Coordinates of C-alpha atoms in Angstrom, one line a residue:
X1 CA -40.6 89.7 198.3
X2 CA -39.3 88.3 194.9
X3 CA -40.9 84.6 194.3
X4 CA -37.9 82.0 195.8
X5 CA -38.9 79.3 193.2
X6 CA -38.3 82.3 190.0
X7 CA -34.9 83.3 192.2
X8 CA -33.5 79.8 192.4
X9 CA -34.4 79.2 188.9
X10 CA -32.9 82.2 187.9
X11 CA -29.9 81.4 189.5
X12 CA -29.2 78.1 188.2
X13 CA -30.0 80.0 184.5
X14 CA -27.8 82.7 185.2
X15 CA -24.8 80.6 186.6
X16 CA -25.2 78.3 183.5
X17 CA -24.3 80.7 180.9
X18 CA -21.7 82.1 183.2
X19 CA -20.1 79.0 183.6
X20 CA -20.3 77.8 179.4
X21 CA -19.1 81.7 179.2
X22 CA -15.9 80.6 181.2
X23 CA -15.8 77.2 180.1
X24 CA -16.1 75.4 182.9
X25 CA -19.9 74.3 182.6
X26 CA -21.6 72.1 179.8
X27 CA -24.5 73.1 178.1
X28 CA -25.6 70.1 177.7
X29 CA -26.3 68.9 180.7
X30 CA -29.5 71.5 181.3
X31 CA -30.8 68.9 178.9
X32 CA -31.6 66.3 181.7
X33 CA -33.8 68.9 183.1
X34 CA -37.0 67.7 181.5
X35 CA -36.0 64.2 182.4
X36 CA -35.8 65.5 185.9
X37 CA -39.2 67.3 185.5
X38 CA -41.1 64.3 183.8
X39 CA -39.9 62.0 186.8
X40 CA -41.5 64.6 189.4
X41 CA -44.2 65.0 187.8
X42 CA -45.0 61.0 187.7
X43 CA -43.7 60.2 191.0
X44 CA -46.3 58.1 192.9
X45 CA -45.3 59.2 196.2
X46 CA -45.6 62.6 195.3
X47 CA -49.2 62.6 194.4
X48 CA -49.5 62.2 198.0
X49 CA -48.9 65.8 198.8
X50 CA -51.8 67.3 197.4
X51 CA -54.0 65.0 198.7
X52 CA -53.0 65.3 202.1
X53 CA -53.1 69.0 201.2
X54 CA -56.7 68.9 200.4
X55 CA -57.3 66.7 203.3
X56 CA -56.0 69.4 205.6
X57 CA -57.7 72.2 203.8
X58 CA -61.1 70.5 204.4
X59 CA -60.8 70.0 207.7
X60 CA -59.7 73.5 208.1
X61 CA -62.5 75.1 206.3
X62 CA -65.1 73.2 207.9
X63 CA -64.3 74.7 211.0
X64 CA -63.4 71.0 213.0
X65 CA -60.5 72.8 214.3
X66 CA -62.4 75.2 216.0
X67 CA -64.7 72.8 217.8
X68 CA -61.6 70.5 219.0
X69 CA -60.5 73.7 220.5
X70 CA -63.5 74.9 222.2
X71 CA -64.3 71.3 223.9
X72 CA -60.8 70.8 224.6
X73 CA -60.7 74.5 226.3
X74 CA -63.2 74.0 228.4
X75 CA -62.2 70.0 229.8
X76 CA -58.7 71.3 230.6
X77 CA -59.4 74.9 231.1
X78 CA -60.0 74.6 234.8
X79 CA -56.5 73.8 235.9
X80 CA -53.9 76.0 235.7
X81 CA -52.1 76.0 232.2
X82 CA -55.1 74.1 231.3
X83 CA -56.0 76.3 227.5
X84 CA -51.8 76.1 226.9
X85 CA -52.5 72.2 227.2
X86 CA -54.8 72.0 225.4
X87 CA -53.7 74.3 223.0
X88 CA -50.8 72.2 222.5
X89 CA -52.9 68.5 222.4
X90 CA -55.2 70.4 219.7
X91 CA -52.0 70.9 217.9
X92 CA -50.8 67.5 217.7
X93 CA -54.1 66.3 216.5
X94 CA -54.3 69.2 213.5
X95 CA -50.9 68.3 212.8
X96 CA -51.9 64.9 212.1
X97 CA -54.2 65.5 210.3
X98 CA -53.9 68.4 208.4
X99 CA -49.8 68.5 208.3
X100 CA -50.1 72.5 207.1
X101 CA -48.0 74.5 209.3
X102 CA -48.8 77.9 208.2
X103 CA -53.0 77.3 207.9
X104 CA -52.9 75.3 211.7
X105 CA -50.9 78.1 213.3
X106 CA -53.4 81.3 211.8
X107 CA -56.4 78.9 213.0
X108 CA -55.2 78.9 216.2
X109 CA -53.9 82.3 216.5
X110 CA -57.2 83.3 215.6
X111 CA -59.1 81.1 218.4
X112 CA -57.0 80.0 220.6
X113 CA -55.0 83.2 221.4
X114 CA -57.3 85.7 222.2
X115 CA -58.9 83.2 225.2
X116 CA -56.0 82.7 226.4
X117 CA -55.5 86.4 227.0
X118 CA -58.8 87.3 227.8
X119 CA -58.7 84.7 230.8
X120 CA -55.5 86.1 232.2
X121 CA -52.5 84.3 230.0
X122 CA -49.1 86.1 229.7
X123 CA -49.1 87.3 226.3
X124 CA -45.4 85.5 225.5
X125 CA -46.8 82.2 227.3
X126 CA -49.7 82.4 225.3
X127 CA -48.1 83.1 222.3
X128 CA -45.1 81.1 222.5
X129 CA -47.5 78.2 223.1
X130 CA -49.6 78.3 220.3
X131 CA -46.8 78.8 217.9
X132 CA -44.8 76.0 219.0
X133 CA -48.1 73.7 218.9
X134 CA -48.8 74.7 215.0
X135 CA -45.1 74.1 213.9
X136 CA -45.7 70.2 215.1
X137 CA -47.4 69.9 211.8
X138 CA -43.6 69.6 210.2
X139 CA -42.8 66.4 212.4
X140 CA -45.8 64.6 212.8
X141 CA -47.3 62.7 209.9
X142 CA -48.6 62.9 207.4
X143 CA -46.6 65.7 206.7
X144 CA -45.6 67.3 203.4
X145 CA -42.0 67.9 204.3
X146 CA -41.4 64.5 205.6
X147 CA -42.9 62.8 202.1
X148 CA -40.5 65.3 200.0
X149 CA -37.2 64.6 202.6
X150 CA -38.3 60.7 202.5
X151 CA -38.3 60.8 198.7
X152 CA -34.9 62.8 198.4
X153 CA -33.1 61.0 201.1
X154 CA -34.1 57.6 198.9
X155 CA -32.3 58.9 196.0
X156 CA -29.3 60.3 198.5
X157 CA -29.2 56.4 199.6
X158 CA -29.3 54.6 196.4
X159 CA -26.5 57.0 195.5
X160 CA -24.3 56.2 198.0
X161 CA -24.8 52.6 197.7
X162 CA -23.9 53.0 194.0
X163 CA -20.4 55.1 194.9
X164 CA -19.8 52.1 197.0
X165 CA -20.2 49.7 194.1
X166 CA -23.5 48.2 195.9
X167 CA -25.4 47.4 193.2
X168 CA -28.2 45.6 194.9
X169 CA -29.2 48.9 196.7
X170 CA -31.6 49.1 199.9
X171 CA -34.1 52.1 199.7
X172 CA -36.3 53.9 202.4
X173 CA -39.7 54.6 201.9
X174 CA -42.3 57.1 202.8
X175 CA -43.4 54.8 205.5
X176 CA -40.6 54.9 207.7
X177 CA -40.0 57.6 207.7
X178 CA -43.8 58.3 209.1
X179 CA -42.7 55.6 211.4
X180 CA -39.8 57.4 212.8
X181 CA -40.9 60.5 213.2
X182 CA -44.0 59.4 215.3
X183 CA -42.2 59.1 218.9
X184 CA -40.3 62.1 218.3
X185 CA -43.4 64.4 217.7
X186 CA -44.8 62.8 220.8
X187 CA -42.2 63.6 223.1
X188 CA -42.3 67.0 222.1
X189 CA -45.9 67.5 222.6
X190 CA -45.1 65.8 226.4
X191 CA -42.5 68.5 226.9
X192 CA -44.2 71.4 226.0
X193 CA -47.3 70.0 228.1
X194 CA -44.1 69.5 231.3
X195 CA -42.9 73.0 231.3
X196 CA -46.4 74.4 230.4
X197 CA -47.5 72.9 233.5
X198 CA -44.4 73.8 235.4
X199 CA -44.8 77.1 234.4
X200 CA -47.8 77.5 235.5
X201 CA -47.1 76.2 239.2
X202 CA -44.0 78.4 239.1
X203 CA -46.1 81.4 237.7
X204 CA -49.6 80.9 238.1
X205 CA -50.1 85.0 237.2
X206 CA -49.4 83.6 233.9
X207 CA -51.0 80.9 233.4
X208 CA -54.3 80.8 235.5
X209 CA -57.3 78.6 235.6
X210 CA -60.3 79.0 233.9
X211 CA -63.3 80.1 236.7
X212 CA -65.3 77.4 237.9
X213 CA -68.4 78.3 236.8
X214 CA -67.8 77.9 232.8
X215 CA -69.6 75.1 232.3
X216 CA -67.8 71.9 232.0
X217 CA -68.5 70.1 228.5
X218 CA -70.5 67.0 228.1
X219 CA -68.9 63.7 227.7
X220 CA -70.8 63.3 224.0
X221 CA -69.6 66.5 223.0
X222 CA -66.0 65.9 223.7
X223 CA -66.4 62.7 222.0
X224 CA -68.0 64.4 219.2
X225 CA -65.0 66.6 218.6
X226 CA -62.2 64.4 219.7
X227 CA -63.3 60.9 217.9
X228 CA -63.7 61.5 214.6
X229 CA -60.3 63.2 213.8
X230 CA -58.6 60.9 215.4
X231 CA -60.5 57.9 213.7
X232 CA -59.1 59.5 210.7
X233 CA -55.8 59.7 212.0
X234 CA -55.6 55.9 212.6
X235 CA -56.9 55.3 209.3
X236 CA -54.5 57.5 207.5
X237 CA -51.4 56.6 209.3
X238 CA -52.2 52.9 210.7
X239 CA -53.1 51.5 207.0
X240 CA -49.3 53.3 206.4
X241 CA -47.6 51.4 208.8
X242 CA -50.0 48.1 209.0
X243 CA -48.8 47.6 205.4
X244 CA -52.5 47.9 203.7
X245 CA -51.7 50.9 202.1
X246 CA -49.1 53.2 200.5
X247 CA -48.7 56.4 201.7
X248 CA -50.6 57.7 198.4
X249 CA -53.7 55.1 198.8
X250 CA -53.9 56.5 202.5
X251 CA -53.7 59.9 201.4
X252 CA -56.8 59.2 199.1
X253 CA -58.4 57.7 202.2
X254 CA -57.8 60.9 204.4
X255 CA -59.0 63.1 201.8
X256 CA -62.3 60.9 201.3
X257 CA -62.5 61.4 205.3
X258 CA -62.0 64.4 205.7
X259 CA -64.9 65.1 203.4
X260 CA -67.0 62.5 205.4
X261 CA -66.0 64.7 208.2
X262 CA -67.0 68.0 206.9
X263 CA -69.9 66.5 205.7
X264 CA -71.2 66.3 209.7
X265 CA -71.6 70.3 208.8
X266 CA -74.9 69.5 206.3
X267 CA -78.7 69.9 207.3
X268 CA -79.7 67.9 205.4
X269 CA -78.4 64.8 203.1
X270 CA -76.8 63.1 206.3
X271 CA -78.1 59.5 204.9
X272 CA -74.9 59.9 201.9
X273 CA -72.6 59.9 204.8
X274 CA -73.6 56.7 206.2
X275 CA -74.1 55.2 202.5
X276 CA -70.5 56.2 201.7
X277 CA -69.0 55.5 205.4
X278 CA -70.6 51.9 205.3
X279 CA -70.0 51.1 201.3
X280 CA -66.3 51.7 202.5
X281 CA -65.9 50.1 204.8
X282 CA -67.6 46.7 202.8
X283 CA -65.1 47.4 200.1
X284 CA -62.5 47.7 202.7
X285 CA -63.5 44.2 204.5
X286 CA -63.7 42.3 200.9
X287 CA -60.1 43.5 199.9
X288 CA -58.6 42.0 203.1
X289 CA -60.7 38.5 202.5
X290 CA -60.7 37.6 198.7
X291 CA -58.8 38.4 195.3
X292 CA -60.2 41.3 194.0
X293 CA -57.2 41.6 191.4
X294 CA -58.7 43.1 187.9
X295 CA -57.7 41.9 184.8
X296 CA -57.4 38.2 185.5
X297 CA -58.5 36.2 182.9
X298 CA -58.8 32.8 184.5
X299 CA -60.1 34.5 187.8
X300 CA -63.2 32.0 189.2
X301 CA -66.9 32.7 188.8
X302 CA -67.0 33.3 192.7
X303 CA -64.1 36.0 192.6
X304 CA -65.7 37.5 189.8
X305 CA -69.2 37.8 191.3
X306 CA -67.0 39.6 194.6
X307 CA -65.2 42.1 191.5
X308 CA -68.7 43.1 190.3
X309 CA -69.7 43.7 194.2
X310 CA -67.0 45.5 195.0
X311 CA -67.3 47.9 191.7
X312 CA -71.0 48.2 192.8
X313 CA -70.4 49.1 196.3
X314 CA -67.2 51.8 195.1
X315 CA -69.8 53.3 192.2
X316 CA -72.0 53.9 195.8
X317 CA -69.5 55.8 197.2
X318 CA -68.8 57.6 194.6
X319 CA -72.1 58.6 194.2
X320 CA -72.7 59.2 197.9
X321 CA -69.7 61.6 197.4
X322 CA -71.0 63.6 195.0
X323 CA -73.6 64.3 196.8
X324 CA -71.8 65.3 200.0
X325 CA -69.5 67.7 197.5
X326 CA -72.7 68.9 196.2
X327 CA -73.6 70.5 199.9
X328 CA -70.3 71.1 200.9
X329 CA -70.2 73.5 197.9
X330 CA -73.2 74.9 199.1
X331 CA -71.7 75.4 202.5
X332 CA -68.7 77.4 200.7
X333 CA -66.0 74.3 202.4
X334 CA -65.5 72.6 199.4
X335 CA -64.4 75.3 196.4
X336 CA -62.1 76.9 198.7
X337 CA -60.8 73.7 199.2
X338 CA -59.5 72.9 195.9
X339 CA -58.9 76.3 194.8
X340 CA -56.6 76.6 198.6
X341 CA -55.7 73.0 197.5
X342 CA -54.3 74.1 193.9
X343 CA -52.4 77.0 195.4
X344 CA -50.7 75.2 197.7
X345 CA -49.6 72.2 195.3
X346 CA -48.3 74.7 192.6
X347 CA -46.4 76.4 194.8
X348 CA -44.5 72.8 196.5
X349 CA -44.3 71.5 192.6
X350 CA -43.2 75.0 191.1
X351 CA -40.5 75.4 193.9
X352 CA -39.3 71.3 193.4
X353 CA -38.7 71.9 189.6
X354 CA -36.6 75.6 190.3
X355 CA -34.7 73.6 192.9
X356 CA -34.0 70.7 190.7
X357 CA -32.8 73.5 187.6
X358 CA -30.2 74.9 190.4
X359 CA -29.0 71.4 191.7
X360 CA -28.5 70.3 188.4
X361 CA -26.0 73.4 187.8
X362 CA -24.6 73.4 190.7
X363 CA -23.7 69.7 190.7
X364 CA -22.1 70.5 186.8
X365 CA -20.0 73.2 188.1
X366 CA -18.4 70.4 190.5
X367 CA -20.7 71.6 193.1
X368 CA -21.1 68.4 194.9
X369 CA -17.6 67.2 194.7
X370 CA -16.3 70.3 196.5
X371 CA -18.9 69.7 199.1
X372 CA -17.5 65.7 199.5
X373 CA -14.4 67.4 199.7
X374 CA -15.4 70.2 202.8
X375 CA -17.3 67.3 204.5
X376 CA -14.2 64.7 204.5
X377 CA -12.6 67.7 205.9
X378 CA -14.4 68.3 208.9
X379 CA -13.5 67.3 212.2
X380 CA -14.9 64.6 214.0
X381 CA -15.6 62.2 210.9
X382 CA -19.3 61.7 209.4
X383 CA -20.6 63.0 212.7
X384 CA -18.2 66.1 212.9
X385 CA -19.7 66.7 209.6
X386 CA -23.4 66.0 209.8
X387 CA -23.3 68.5 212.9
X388 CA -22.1 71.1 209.9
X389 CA -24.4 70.1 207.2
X390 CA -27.4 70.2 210.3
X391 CA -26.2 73.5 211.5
X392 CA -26.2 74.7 208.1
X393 CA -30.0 73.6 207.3
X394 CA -31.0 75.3 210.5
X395 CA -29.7 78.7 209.2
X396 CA -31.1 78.4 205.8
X397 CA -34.3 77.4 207.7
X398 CA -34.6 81.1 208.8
X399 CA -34.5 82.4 205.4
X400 CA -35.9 79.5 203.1
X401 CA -38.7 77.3 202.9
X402 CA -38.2 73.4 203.6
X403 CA -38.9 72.6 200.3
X404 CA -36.2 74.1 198.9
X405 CA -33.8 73.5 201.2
X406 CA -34.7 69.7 200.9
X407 CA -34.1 69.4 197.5
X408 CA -31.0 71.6 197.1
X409 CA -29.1 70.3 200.0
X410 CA -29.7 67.1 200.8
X411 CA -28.8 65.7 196.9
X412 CA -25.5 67.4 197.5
X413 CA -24.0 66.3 200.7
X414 CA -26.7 63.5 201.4
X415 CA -24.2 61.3 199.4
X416 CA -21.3 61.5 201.1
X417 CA -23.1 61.7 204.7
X418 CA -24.9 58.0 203.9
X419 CA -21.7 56.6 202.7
X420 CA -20.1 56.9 206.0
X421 CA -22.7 54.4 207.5
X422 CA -25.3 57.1 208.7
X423 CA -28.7 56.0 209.3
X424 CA -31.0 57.6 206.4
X425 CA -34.1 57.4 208.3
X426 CA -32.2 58.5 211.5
X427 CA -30.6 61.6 210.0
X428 CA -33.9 62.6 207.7
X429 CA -36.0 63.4 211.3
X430 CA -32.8 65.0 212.4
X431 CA -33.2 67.4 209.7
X432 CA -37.1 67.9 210.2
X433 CA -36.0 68.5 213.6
X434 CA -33.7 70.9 213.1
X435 CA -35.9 73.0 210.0
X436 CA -38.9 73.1 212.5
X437 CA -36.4 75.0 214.8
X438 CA -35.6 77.1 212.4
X439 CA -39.4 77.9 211.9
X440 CA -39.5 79.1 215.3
X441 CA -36.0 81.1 215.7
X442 CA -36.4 84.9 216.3
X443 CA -35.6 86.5 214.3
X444 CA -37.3 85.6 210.9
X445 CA -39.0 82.1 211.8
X446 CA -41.9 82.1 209.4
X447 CA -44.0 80.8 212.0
X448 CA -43.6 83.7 214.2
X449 CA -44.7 85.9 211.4
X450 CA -47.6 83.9 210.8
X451 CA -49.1 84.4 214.2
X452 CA -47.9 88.1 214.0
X453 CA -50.2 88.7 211.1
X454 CA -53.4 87.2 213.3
X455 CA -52.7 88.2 216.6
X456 CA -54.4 91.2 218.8
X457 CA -52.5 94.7 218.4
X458 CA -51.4 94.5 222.2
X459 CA -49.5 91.2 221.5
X460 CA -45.7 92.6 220.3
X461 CA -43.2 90.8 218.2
X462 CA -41.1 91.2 221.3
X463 CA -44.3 88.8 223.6
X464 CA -43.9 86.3 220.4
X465 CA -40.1 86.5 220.8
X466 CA -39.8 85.4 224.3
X467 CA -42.4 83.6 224.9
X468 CA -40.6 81.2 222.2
X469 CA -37.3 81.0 223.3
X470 CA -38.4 77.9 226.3
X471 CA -39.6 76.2 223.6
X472 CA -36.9 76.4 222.0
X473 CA -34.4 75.4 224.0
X474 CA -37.1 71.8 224.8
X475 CA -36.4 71.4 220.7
X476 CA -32.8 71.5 221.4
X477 CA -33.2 69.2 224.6
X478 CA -35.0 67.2 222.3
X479 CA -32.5 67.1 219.7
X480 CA -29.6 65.9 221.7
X481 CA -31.7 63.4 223.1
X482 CA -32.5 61.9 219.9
X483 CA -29.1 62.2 219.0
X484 CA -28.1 60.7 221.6
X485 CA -30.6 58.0 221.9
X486 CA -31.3 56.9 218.2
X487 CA -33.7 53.8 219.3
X488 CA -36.1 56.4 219.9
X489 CA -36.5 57.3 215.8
X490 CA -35.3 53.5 215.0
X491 CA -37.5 51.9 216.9
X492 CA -41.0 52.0 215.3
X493 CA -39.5 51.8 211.9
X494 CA -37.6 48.8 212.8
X495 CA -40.7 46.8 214.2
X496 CA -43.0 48.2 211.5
X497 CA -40.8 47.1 208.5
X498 CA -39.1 44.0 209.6
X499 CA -40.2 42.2 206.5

């Protein structure tokens, strides 16, 4: 119960003096901490994380989750395993789009779950399924964990490059790592959806169909519900991988749609969505055609007069905004928001600087070199030792956040992994892989303890336990085949970033 972030911190303190007390640990080196603190704290990539956070956090509280859920219930509902499948589709999308584990599995635990039981679902089925479907917010992007592993496993490469005396270093970005982790969260969705849908031919007692006579929705509605997130979706992760944006300008962009999105919710005021969706997208279409570089002196009249334009049309939106923030704090979406927003980024930031005190100690009691050391050892070469350093992750999953994990582990032994000729970007989804198992492992997966603390009383830990384990074991299916077939992570990343 004792905040991790004051425990690792502590740690790393505590071990300090007690290594200076035996002489084997400088001082000194605790110096390099503000350094260390200074560079998070002005990493560009990292300011990504709370906007996608507040992106996600608006979406939640403006209830879109709710609706995608409720149309997509009742298209699929009438086929057997139908709500599971549609619980599970509904996942994907929230996951790409909100990327918060913990807020996309209570919102569905809280809708999802108890229609599945009260139309005849096996509690474990039930459970199990919606579980699994709010975890996929760790694998698909934009997610938090994959922006912190693609910014640690960078510093891991350019590391091992260095060791090697490669001083023109190759580096891996945000991007591709996005990129990679695409195709993987999509065939996990298609296997839970397989043995959903086997299940429920095998077992129809526990997964039945919805009666006929709930009325089947419209096509507008389901286009209403369905269209909009996943326009934002293509925004968000297409300008990523199109190369218009960095994964921090498309992280603005989701946040400024997913306000456009919640602003659907006002009665009145709809004319400053359609000022600020339009005044966008102008902005948008003049960036891709002329130079609208600031701060050129010799820039022509012509460009100039498109530079004023453009600053007119982004004042528009801005002010269109404002008013759309005005209503949505009316509606109580957007101050929860931020102060949900705050919380959330504290907490990431708070844990990244405790982990980075402890590294730092650990790495000046020799820490890492022992670790180089127990890794050459192990058999089977780099592999025999990335299955150690993977199994390892997966069982301080159970017990530890990602964040933490990310930055403790990975600067240690991501070193002397990459410097055996591992693929960075191959082994970094590996390890989201393996830590969103870990989120769903009986018997402490925080997932399963998030749905716990929603669920009906008649729903047991036991129900949550093994209705999970099939799931389970399609991760671990999963894993191999992505072990075994790399192309399938390589791929996207390979076409996307040729250049």
């Amino acid at each position: 119960g004792y905040p991790v972030t004051f425990l690792i911190a502590g740690l790393g303190v505590l071990f300090a003096f007690l290594g200076w007390a035996m002489g084997v640990f400088d001082l000194g080196l605790l110096g390099a901490l503000a350094q260390r603190i200074f560079g998070v704290m002005t990493n560009q990539v990292l300011i990504a994380i709370p906007l996608f956070v507040l992106m996600g956090t608006i979406l939640e509280r403006s209830r879109i989750a709710e609706e995608l859920l409720e149309q997509m219930g009742r298209l699929f509902g009438t086929i057997r395993g139908g709500l599971a499948v549609s619980v599970t589709l509904v996942g994907a999308l929230l996951a790409a789009s909100t990327g918060i584990v913990g807020a996309t599995v209570v919102t569905m635990g809280l809708i999802a779950l108890p229609a599945m039981l009260r139309h005849g679902y096996g509690r474990g089925l039930a459970a199990g399924s919606v579980v699994t479907a709010g975890t996929l917010g760790q694998i698909i992007p934009p997610s938090t964990m994959l922006i912190i592993l693609a910014d640690v496993m960078s510093t891991a490469f350019q590391q091992a490059q260095y060791t090697q005396g490669k001083f023109s270093v190759e580096t891996i970005s945000v991007g591709q790592v996005f990129a990679a982790a695409i195709l993987p969260g999509l065939l996990l969705v298609g296997l839970y959806i397989a043995y959903i849908l086997w299940t429920a031919k095998r077992r129809p007692d526990l997964a039945p169909a919805m009666p006929a006579t709930d009325e089947k929705p419209s096509p507008a509605a389901v286009l209403r519900a369905l269209v909009p997130p996943i326009v934002l979706i293509v925004a968000v992760l297409g300008s990523i991988l199109g190369g218009i944006a960095t994964p921090t300008e498309a992280a603005s962009v989701g946040a400024v749609g997913a306000t456009l999105l919640a602003g659907r919710k006002m009665t009145r005021r709809r004319w400053a969505i359609w000022v600020a969706v339009l005044c966008a997208a102008a902005v948008m279409v003049m960036s891709a055609n002329f130079d609208l570089r600031l701060g050129r002196p010799d820039a022509p009249p012509f460009d100039r007069a498109m530079l004023a334009l453009a600053g007119a049309l982004t004042l528009a939106v801005a002010a269109a905004l404002a008013v759309i923030w005005r209503e949505l704090a009316r509606l109580d979406i957007l101050l929860p928001s931020l102060d949900s927003t705050a919380r959330i980024t504290a907490m990431i930031f708070t844990i990244v600087i405790g982990a980075y005190l402890f590294s730092l100690v650990f790495r000046g009691l020799g820490g890492d070199i022992r670790i180089t050391e127990l890794l050459q050892a192990a058999p089977g070469g780099e592999y025999g030792a990335m299955f150690l350093v993977l199994g390892l992750m997966f069982l301080l999953g159970l017990f530890l956040d990602y964040v933490e994990i990310t930055i403790i582990v990975i600067p240690g032994v991501g070193p002397a992994l990459l410097g055996g000729g591992i693929d960075p970007v191959w082994f970094g989804v590996l390890i989201a892989l393996v830590l969103q198992t870990s989120f769903l492992t009986p018997p402490v997966g925080f997932a399963l303890f998030y749905i716990k603390g929603v669920c009906p009383p008649d729903v047991k830990i036991g129900h949550i336990y093994r209705g999970v384990l099939p799931f389970i074991a399609l991760q671990l299916f999963g894993l191999a085949m992505f072990y075994l077939f790399p192309q399938i992570i390589t791929w996207l990343p390979s076409v996307a970033y040729s250049n």
